[in-house]
C-alpha cells in the first residue's frame, strides 16, 4: 500500500518534471529523498520571491500571483512587474523552502525531523499520524511580506526598492542554503539502489531504466 | 514523570502570570488547555504587532524589539516608536498566534492536531516524538514583515502608514479569532476537575487551593 503510493508519486513527479512544472532548484533534493527507502515527497518549493495582487496577506483564494522567482532577482525585473500591473494592491514577498515528505513509520519520521531541525528548518513538524500517510512539513521562518501598492498608492520608491531587493535576495540565499545542509544530513539515512526497476545514475543525477 | 513535569509547568505559569509576564489575551486558553487531562502548555503568544530593529528579518540574535502589542494599534502609537528611534533599520511585523503544547501520548497529540487544523491553524505539527515530551506547535500563516526604515532611509509616509496599520489590525484580528475557534474545539476533549490539589474556579477563572 505504502510502496504503491510511493510509486505513484514518483511517476507523477517525473511527469510534472517533463512538463516543466517542478521548481528546478530542488529537483536534486527531491531525487535524493525519493531514493531513500522510507520516504517520498508529495510537494515542494525551494523558496521564492514573488509579487501578488491581494488586499491582505494570506488570502489564499483571493490572490493573483503576478511573478514568482525561485532565485535572486534584479530590480529591473521587479520594476517591470510593478509598472505593467494596474492592480490596486500589490505585495512583495520572500517565502522560505517548504517540503512535504511522507514517511514509512513514526521511527523514520522522527529521524527525518531531527535532520530537518539540525539543518535549520526549525518550523518542521509531523502534520498527521494516519499510519498510511505520516507527513512531515519541513520549513523555516525567513520571510518578507511587504506592500508595494495599497489602495492604488505606490509604497516603495525605486531607490528604496534597490535596498529591499538586496535584503530579499540575501534572505532567499540564506533560506536556500538550508536545503544544502538538509541534503547533506540525509546521507545518514538508508537508501536503496533500485527503485521501480530504475537505477539512479549519480554521475548524471538522473534515473536510468534497467533493461 | 509526565504528571510531575505538567505540575512544574503549571506552577511556573502561575508565577509568570503573577509577575505580569504572560500575554493576558491568551490566559483563558492556556487555562483551558491545562485543565485537560492529557495536555499542558509550555509557551504561547496570542499573536502580535511589533517593531524591531534589525537589518534582515528573522535575525534572532541580532534583533532589538522596540515595541510589541498583543492587540490592534493606533497609528499614533506606531509613529511615536518610529520618531523616537534612531536605529538605522526598522521592521514592522504582524505575527500569528503560536502555542507549544505537550501531549501525554500520540493518540492525544493526534486529537489536538486535528482540532488545531480545523480551527484554521494549518501550520501545526508535532515537533518531536520523545515519549516524555511529545510537543505540538500550533500556528498559522497571517504575517506581515515590512521595512519601516532601511539604511537610515524612511520607507513609509504617514499617509501610507495609516493604510498599513489598518491592514495589520485586520490581519491580527483574523489570526486571533482562530484562538476562539480552537478554544471551542477543545470542549470535545477530556478534562478533570481537580489538578495538583487545586480546583479551578470558573467564576474567577483562577485556581483555588484545596484545604
Coordinates of C-alpha atoms in Angstrom, one line a residue:
Chain A
X1 CA 0.0 0.0 0.0
X2 CA 2.7 2.5 1.1
X3 CA 5.0 1.2 -1.7
X4 CA 2.2 1.6 -4.2
X5 CA 1.5 5.2 -3.1
X6 CA 5.3 6.0 -3.3
X7 CA 5.5 4.5 -6.8
X8 CA 2.5 6.6 -8.0
X9 CA 4.0 9.8 -6.5
X10 CA 7.4 9.1 -8.2
X11 CA 5.7 8.6 -11.5
X12 CA 3.7 11.8 -11.0
X13 CA 6.9 13.7 -10.2
X14 CA 8.6 12.5 -13.4
X15 CA 5.6 13.6 -15.4
X16 CA 5.4 17.0 -13.7
X17 CA 9.2 17.4 -14.3
X18 CA 8.8 16.6 -18.0
X19 CA 6.0 19.2 -18.3
X20 CA 8.3 21.8 -16.6
X21 CA 6.1 22.2 -13.6
X22 CA 8.8 21.4 -11.0
X23 CA 10.9 24.1 -9.4
X24 CA 14.3 23.0 -10.9
X25 CA 16.3 24.3 -8.0
X26 CA 15.1 21.5 -5.8
X27 CA 15.0 18.5 -8.1
X28 CA 18.3 17.2 -6.8
X29 CA 16.9 17.1 -3.3
X30 CA 13.6 15.5 -4.2
X31 CA 15.5 12.8 -6.1
X32 CA 17.7 12.3 -3.0
X33 CA 14.7 12.0 -0.7
X34 CA 12.8 9.7 -3.1
X35 CA 15.9 7.4 -3.3
X36 CA 15.6 6.8 0.4
X37 CA 13.9 3.5 1.5
X38 CA 11.5 5.1 4.0
X39 CA 10.4 8.4 2.4
X40 CA 8.9 10.2 -0.6
X41 CA 7.9 13.8 -1.3
X42 CA 4.5 15.0 -2.3
X43 CA 5.1 18.7 -2.8
X44 CA 7.9 21.1 -2.5
X45 CA 9.2 24.7 -3.2
X46 CA 12.8 25.7 -2.9
X47 CA 11.9 29.1 -1.6
X48 CA 10.9 32.1 -3.7
X49 CA 10.4 35.8 -4.2
X50 CA 7.0 36.8 -5.5
X51 CA 4.7 39.6 -6.3
X52 CA 1.0 39.0 -5.7
X53 CA -2.2 41.1 -6.1
X54 CA -4.2 40.9 -2.9
X55 CA -5.5 43.3 -0.3
X56 CA -4.4 41.4 2.8
X57 CA -1.6 38.9 3.1
X58 CA -2.5 35.2 3.3
X59 CA -5.7 35.5 1.2
X60 CA -5.3 32.1 -0.5
X61 CA -8.4 32.2 -2.6
X62 CA -8.4 35.9 -3.4
X63 CA -4.9 36.3 -4.7
X64 CA -3.3 36.6 -8.1
X65 CA 0.4 35.7 -8.4
X66 CA 1.9 38.2 -10.9
X67 CA 5.5 37.0 -10.7
X68 CA 7.4 34.2 -9.0
X69 CA 11.1 33.6 -9.0
X70 CA 12.9 30.6 -7.3
X71 CA 16.1 32.6 -7.5
X72 CA 17.6 36.0 -6.6
X73 CA 16.2 38.8 -8.8
X74 CA 17.3 42.1 -10.3
X75 CA 15.5 45.3 -9.5
X76 CA 14.6 45.8 -13.2
X77 CA 12.5 42.6 -13.1
X78 CA 10.6 43.8 -10.1
X79 CA 10.1 47.2 -11.6
X80 CA 8.7 45.7 -14.8
X81 CA 6.1 43.7 -12.8
X82 CA 5.0 46.8 -10.8
X83 CA 4.9 49.1 -13.9
X84 CA 2.9 46.8 -16.0
X85 CA 0.3 45.9 -13.3
X86 CA -2.8 48.0 -12.8
X87 CA -3.9 46.1 -9.7
X88 CA -5.0 48.2 -6.8
X89 CA -3.0 46.2 -4.3
X90 CA 0.4 44.6 -4.7
X91 CA 2.5 42.7 -2.1
X92 CA 6.2 41.6 -2.4
X93 CA 7.2 38.5 -0.5
X94 CA 10.1 36.2 0.2
X95 CA 9.0 32.7 1.2
X96 CA 11.2 30.0 2.7
X97 CA 11.5 26.5 1.3
X98 CA 8.7 24.1 2.1
X99 CA 8.7 20.3 1.6
X100 CA 6.1 17.7 2.4
X101 CA 7.6 14.2 2.9
X102 CA 5.6 11.0 3.5
X103 CA 7.4 8.7 6.0
X104 CA 7.1 4.9 6.2
X105 CA 6.5 4.9 10.0
X106 CA 7.0 7.0 13.2
X107 CA 10.6 5.9 13.6
X108 CA 11.6 7.2 10.2
X109 CA 9.5 10.4 10.7
X110 CA 11.5 11.1 13.9
X111 CA 14.8 10.6 12.2
X112 CA 14.0 13.0 9.3
X113 CA 12.5 15.6 11.7
X114 CA 15.8 15.6 13.6
X115 CA 17.8 16.1 10.5
X116 CA 15.5 18.9 9.3
X117 CA 15.8 20.8 12.6
X118 CA 19.5 20.4 12.6
X119 CA 19.6 21.8 9.1
X120 CA 17.9 25.0 10.3
X121 CA 14.3 24.1 9.4
X122 CA 13.0 25.0 12.9
X123 CA 9.4 25.1 11.9
X124 CA 9.2 21.5 10.8
X125 CA 6.6 19.1 12.2
X126 CA 4.6 15.9 11.7
X127 CA 1.3 17.1 10.2
X128 CA -0.7 13.9 10.8
X129 CA -0.4 10.4 12.2
X130 CA -2.6 8.4 9.9
X131 CA -0.4 5.2 9.5
X132 CA -0.9 5.2 5.7
X133 CA 0.3 8.8 5.5
X134 CA 2.6 10.2 8.1
X135 CA 3.5 13.5 6.5
X136 CA 6.3 15.9 7.7
X137 CA 6.2 19.6 6.7
X138 CA 9.8 20.9 6.5
X139 CA 10.1 24.7 6.6
X140 CA 11.8 27.7 8.2
X141 CA 11.0 31.3 9.0
X142 CA 12.8 33.5 6.5
X143 CA 10.0 35.8 5.4
X144 CA 9.3 39.2 3.9
X145 CA 5.7 40.3 3.3
X146 CA 5.7 43.9 2.4
X147 CA 3.2 46.1 0.5
X148 CA 4.3 47.6 -2.9
X149 CA 1.0 49.3 -3.5
X150 CA -2.2 49.6 -1.4
X151 CA -5.4 51.3 -2.5
X152 CA -3.7 52.3 -5.7
X153 CA -1.0 54.2 -3.8
X154 CA 2.7 53.3 -4.5
X155 CA 4.5 52.3 -1.3
X156 CA 8.2 52.0 -2.3
X157 CA 10.2 54.3 -4.5
X158 CA 12.9 53.0 -6.9
X159 CA 15.7 54.0 -4.6
X160 CA 14.1 52.1 -1.7
X161 CA 13.3 49.1 -3.9
X162 CA 17.0 48.7 -4.5
X163 CA 17.6 48.2 -0.8
X164 CA 14.6 45.9 -0.4
X165 CA 15.6 43.7 -3.3
X166 CA 19.1 43.4 -1.9
X167 CA 17.8 42.3 1.5
X168 CA 15.2 39.9 -0.2
X169 CA 18.0 38.3 -2.2
X170 CA 20.2 37.9 0.8
X171 CA 17.3 36.3 2.8
X172 CA 16.4 33.9 0.0
X173 CA 20.0 32.7 -0.3
X174 CA 20.1 32.2 3.5
X175 CA 16.9 30.1 3.4
X176 CA 18.0 28.1 0.3
X177 CA 21.4 27.2 1.9
X178 CA 19.5 25.2 4.5
X179 CA 18.4 22.9 1.6
X180 CA 22.1 22.0 1.1
X181 CA 22.5 21.3 4.7
X182 CA 19.4 19.1 4.6
X183 CA 20.7 17.2 1.6
X184 CA 24.0 16.5 3.4
X185 CA 22.1 15.4 6.5
X186 CA 20.2 12.8 4.5
X187 CA 23.3 10.9 3.9
X188 CA 22.9 9.1 7.2
X189 CA 19.6 7.5 6.1
X190 CA 19.2 4.2 4.4
X191 CA 18.8 4.3 0.6
X192 CA 18.3 1.6 -2.0
X193 CA 19.9 1.4 -5.3
X194 CA 16.9 0.2 -7.3
X195 CA 13.5 1.9 -7.4
X196 CA 10.7 0.8 -9.6
X197 CA 13.0 -1.0 -12.0
X198 CA 15.1 2.1 -12.4
X199 CA 18.5 2.9 -11.1
X200 CA 19.8 6.2 -10.1
X201 CA 22.8 7.4 -12.0
X202 CA 24.8 9.6 -9.6
X203 CA 27.1 10.9 -12.4
X204 CA 24.2 12.5 -14.3
X205 CA 21.8 12.9 -11.4
X206 CA 19.0 11.2 -13.3
X207 CA 17.2 7.8 -13.4
X208 CA 18.3 5.1 -15.8
X209 CA 15.8 2.4 -16.8
X210 CA 17.0 -1.1 -16.1
X211 CA 16.8 -3.5 -19.0
Chain B
X1 CA 7.1 11.7 35.3
X2 CA 4.7 13.3 32.8
X3 CA 2.4 14.5 35.6
X4 CA 5.4 15.9 37.5
X5 CA 6.5 17.9 34.5
X6 CA 3.0 19.2 34.0
X7 CA 2.8 20.2 37.6
X8 CA 6.0 22.1 37.4
X9 CA 4.9 23.9 34.2
X10 CA 1.6 24.9 35.8
X11 CA 3.4 26.3 38.8
X12 CA 5.8 28.2 36.5
X13 CA 2.8 29.6 34.6
X14 CA 1.2 30.9 37.7
X15 CA 4.4 32.5 38.8
X16 CA 4.9 34.2 35.4
X17 CA 1.3 35.3 35.4
X18 CA 1.8 37.0 38.8
X19 CA 4.9 38.7 37.5
X20 CA 2.9 40.1 34.5
X21 CA 5.0 38.1 32.0
X22 CA 2.1 36.3 30.3
X23 CA 0.3 37.7 27.3
X24 CA -3.1 38.3 29.0
X25 CA -5.1 37.8 25.8
X26 CA -4.4 34.1 25.9
X27 CA -4.6 33.2 29.6
X28 CA -8.2 31.9 29.2
X29 CA -7.0 29.4 26.5
X30 CA -3.9 28.3 28.4
X31 CA -6.1 27.6 31.5
X32 CA -8.5 25.7 29.3
X33 CA -5.7 23.6 27.8
X34 CA -4.0 23.0 31.2
X35 CA -7.3 21.8 32.7
X36 CA -7.4 19.0 30.1
X37 CA -6.2 15.6 31.3
X38 CA -3.7 14.9 28.5
X39 CA -2.1 18.3 27.8
X40 CA -0.2 21.2 29.1
X41 CA 1.3 24.4 27.5
X42 CA 4.9 25.4 27.7
X43 CA 4.9 28.7 25.8
X44 CA 2.5 30.8 23.9
X45 CA 1.8 34.1 22.2
X46 CA -1.7 35.2 21.1
X47 CA -0.4 36.9 18.0
X48 CA 1.2 40.4 17.9
X49 CA 2.1 43.5 16.1
X50 CA 5.7 44.6 16.7
X51 CA 8.5 46.9 15.6
X52 CA 12.1 45.6 15.7
X53 CA 15.5 47.0 14.9
X54 CA 17.3 44.5 12.6
X55 CA 18.8 44.6 9.1
X56 CA 17.3 41.4 7.8
X57 CA 14.1 39.7 9.1
X58 CA 14.5 36.6 11.2
X59 CA 17.8 37.6 12.8
X60 CA 17.0 36.1 16.2
X61 CA 20.2 37.1 17.9
X62 CA 20.7 40.4 16.3
X63 CA 17.3 42.0 16.9
X64 CA 16.0 44.6 19.3
X65 CA 12.3 44.6 20.0
X66 CA 11.3 48.3 20.3
X67 CA 7.5 47.8 20.7
X68 CA 5.2 44.8 21.0
X69 CA 1.4 44.9 21.1
X70 CA -0.8 41.8 21.5
X71 CA -3.8 43.9 20.3
X72 CA -4.7 46.2 17.4
X73 CA -2.9 49.5 17.4
X74 CA -3.4 53.2 16.6
X75 CA -1.2 54.9 14.1
X76 CA -0.1 57.4 16.7
X77 CA 1.5 54.6 18.8
X78 CA 3.5 53.4 15.8
X79 CA 4.5 56.9 14.8
X80 CA 5.8 57.5 18.4
X81 CA 8.0 54.4 18.1
X82 CA 9.4 55.4 14.7
X83 CA 10.0 59.0 15.7
X84 CA 11.8 58.2 18.9
X85 CA 14.0 55.6 17.5
X86 CA 17.4 56.4 15.9
X87 CA 18.1 52.8 14.8
X88 CA 19.3 52.5 11.2
X89 CA 16.9 49.7 10.3
X90 CA 13.3 49.2 11.5
X91 CA 10.9 46.4 10.6
X92 CA 7.1 46.3 11.2
X93 CA 5.5 42.9 11.6
X94 CA 2.3 41.0 12.3
X95 CA 2.8 37.6 13.8
X96 CA 0.2 34.9 14.2
X97 CA -0.6 33.1 17.5
X98 CA 1.9 30.4 18.4
X99 CA 1.4 27.8 21.2
X100 CA 3.5 24.8 22.3
X101 CA 1.5 22.0 23.9
X102 CA 3.0 18.9 25.5
X103 CA 0.7 15.8 24.9
X104 CA 0.5 12.7 27.1
X105 CA 0.8 10.3 24.1
X106 CA 0.5 10.0 20.3
X107 CA -3.2 9.5 20.5
X108 CA -3.8 12.7 22.4
X109 CA -1.4 14.5 20.1
X110 CA -3.4 13.4 17.0
X111 CA -6.7 14.6 18.5
X112 CA -5.3 18.0 19.4
X113 CA -3.6 18.4 16.0
X114 CA -6.9 17.7 14.2
X115 CA -8.7 20.3 16.4
X116 CA -6.0 22.8 15.7
X117 CA -6.2 22.3 11.9
X118 CA -9.9 22.5 11.9
X119 CA -9.6 25.8 13.8
X120 CA -7.6 27.3 11.0
X121 CA -4.1 26.7 12.4
X122 CA -2.8 25.0 9.2
X123 CA 0.8 25.2 10.1
X124 CA 0.5 23.0 13.2
X125 CA 2.6 19.9 13.7
X126 CA 4.2 17.5 16.1
X127 CA 7.8 18.8 16.7
X128 CA 9.3 15.7 18.3
X129 CA 8.4 12.2 19.4
X130 CA 10.3 11.7 22.6
X131 CA 7.8 9.8 24.7
X132 CA 8.4 12.1 27.7
X133 CA 7.8 15.2 25.6
X134 CA 5.6 15.0 22.6
X135 CA 5.2 18.7 21.7
X136 CA 2.8 20.2 19.2
X137 CA 3.4 23.6 17.7
X138 CA 0.1 25.3 16.9
X139 CA 0.4 28.2 14.5
X140 CA -1.0 29.8 11.3
X141 CA 0.3 31.9 8.4
X142 CA -1.0 35.5 8.9
X143 CA 2.1 37.6 8.5
X144 CA 3.4 41.0 7.6
X145 CA 7.1 41.7 7.6
X146 CA 7.7 45.1 6.1
X147 CA 10.5 47.6 6.4
X148 CA 9.8 51.0 8.0
X149 CA 13.4 52.2 7.7
X150 CA 16.4 50.7 6.0
X151 CA 20.0 52.2 5.9
X152 CA 18.5 55.2 7.7
X153 CA 16.0 55.8 4.9
X154 CA 12.3 56.1 5.9
X155 CA 10.2 53.7 3.9
X156 CA 6.6 54.6 4.7
X157 CA 5.0 58.0 4.8
X158 CA 2.3 58.8 7.4
X159 CA -0.4 58.6 4.8
X160 CA 0.7 55.1 3.8
X161 CA 1.2 54.0 7.4
X162 CA -2.5 54.7 8.0
X163 CA -3.3 52.1 5.4
X164 CA -0.7 49.6 6.6
X165 CA -1.9 49.8 10.2
X166 CA -5.5 49.2 9.1
X167 CA -4.5 46.1 7.2
X168 CA -2.2 44.9 10.1
X169 CA -5.1 45.3 12.6
X170 CA -7.4 43.4 10.3
X171 CA -4.9 40.6 9.9
X172 CA -4.3 40.4 13.7
X173 CA -8.0 40.1 14.4
X174 CA -8.4 37.4 11.8
X175 CA -5.5 35.4 13.3
X176 CA -6.7 35.9 16.9
X177 CA -10.2 34.7 16.0
X178 CA -8.7 31.3 15.4
X179 CA -7.9 31.1 19.1
X180 CA -11.6 31.3 19.9
X181 CA -12.3 28.5 17.4
X182 CA -9.5 26.5 19.0
X183 CA -11.0 27.1 22.5
X184 CA -14.4 25.9 21.3
X185 CA -12.9 22.8 19.6
X186 CA -11.2 21.8 22.9
X187 CA -14.6 21.1 24.5
X188 CA -14.6 17.7 22.9
X189 CA -11.5 16.6 24.9
X190 CA -11.5 15.1 28.4
X191 CA -10.9 17.5 31.3
X192 CA -10.6 16.8 35.0
X193 CA -11.9 19.0 37.9
X194 CA -9.0 18.7 40.2
X195 CA -5.4 19.3 39.3
X196 CA -2.5 19.2 41.6
X197 CA -4.7 19.6 44.7
X198 CA -6.1 22.8 43.3
X199 CA -9.5 23.3 41.8
X200 CA -10.4 25.6 39.0
X201 CA -12.8 28.3 40.0
X202 CA -14.7 29.0 36.8
X203 CA -16.3 32.2 38.3
X204 CA -13.0 33.9 38.8
X205 CA -11.1 31.9 36.1
X206 CA -8.3 31.1 38.6
X207 CA -7.1 28.2 40.7
X208 CA -8.2 27.7 44.3
X209 CA -6.1 25.6 46.7
X210 CA -7.9 22.7 48.3
X211 CA -7.6 22.5 52.0

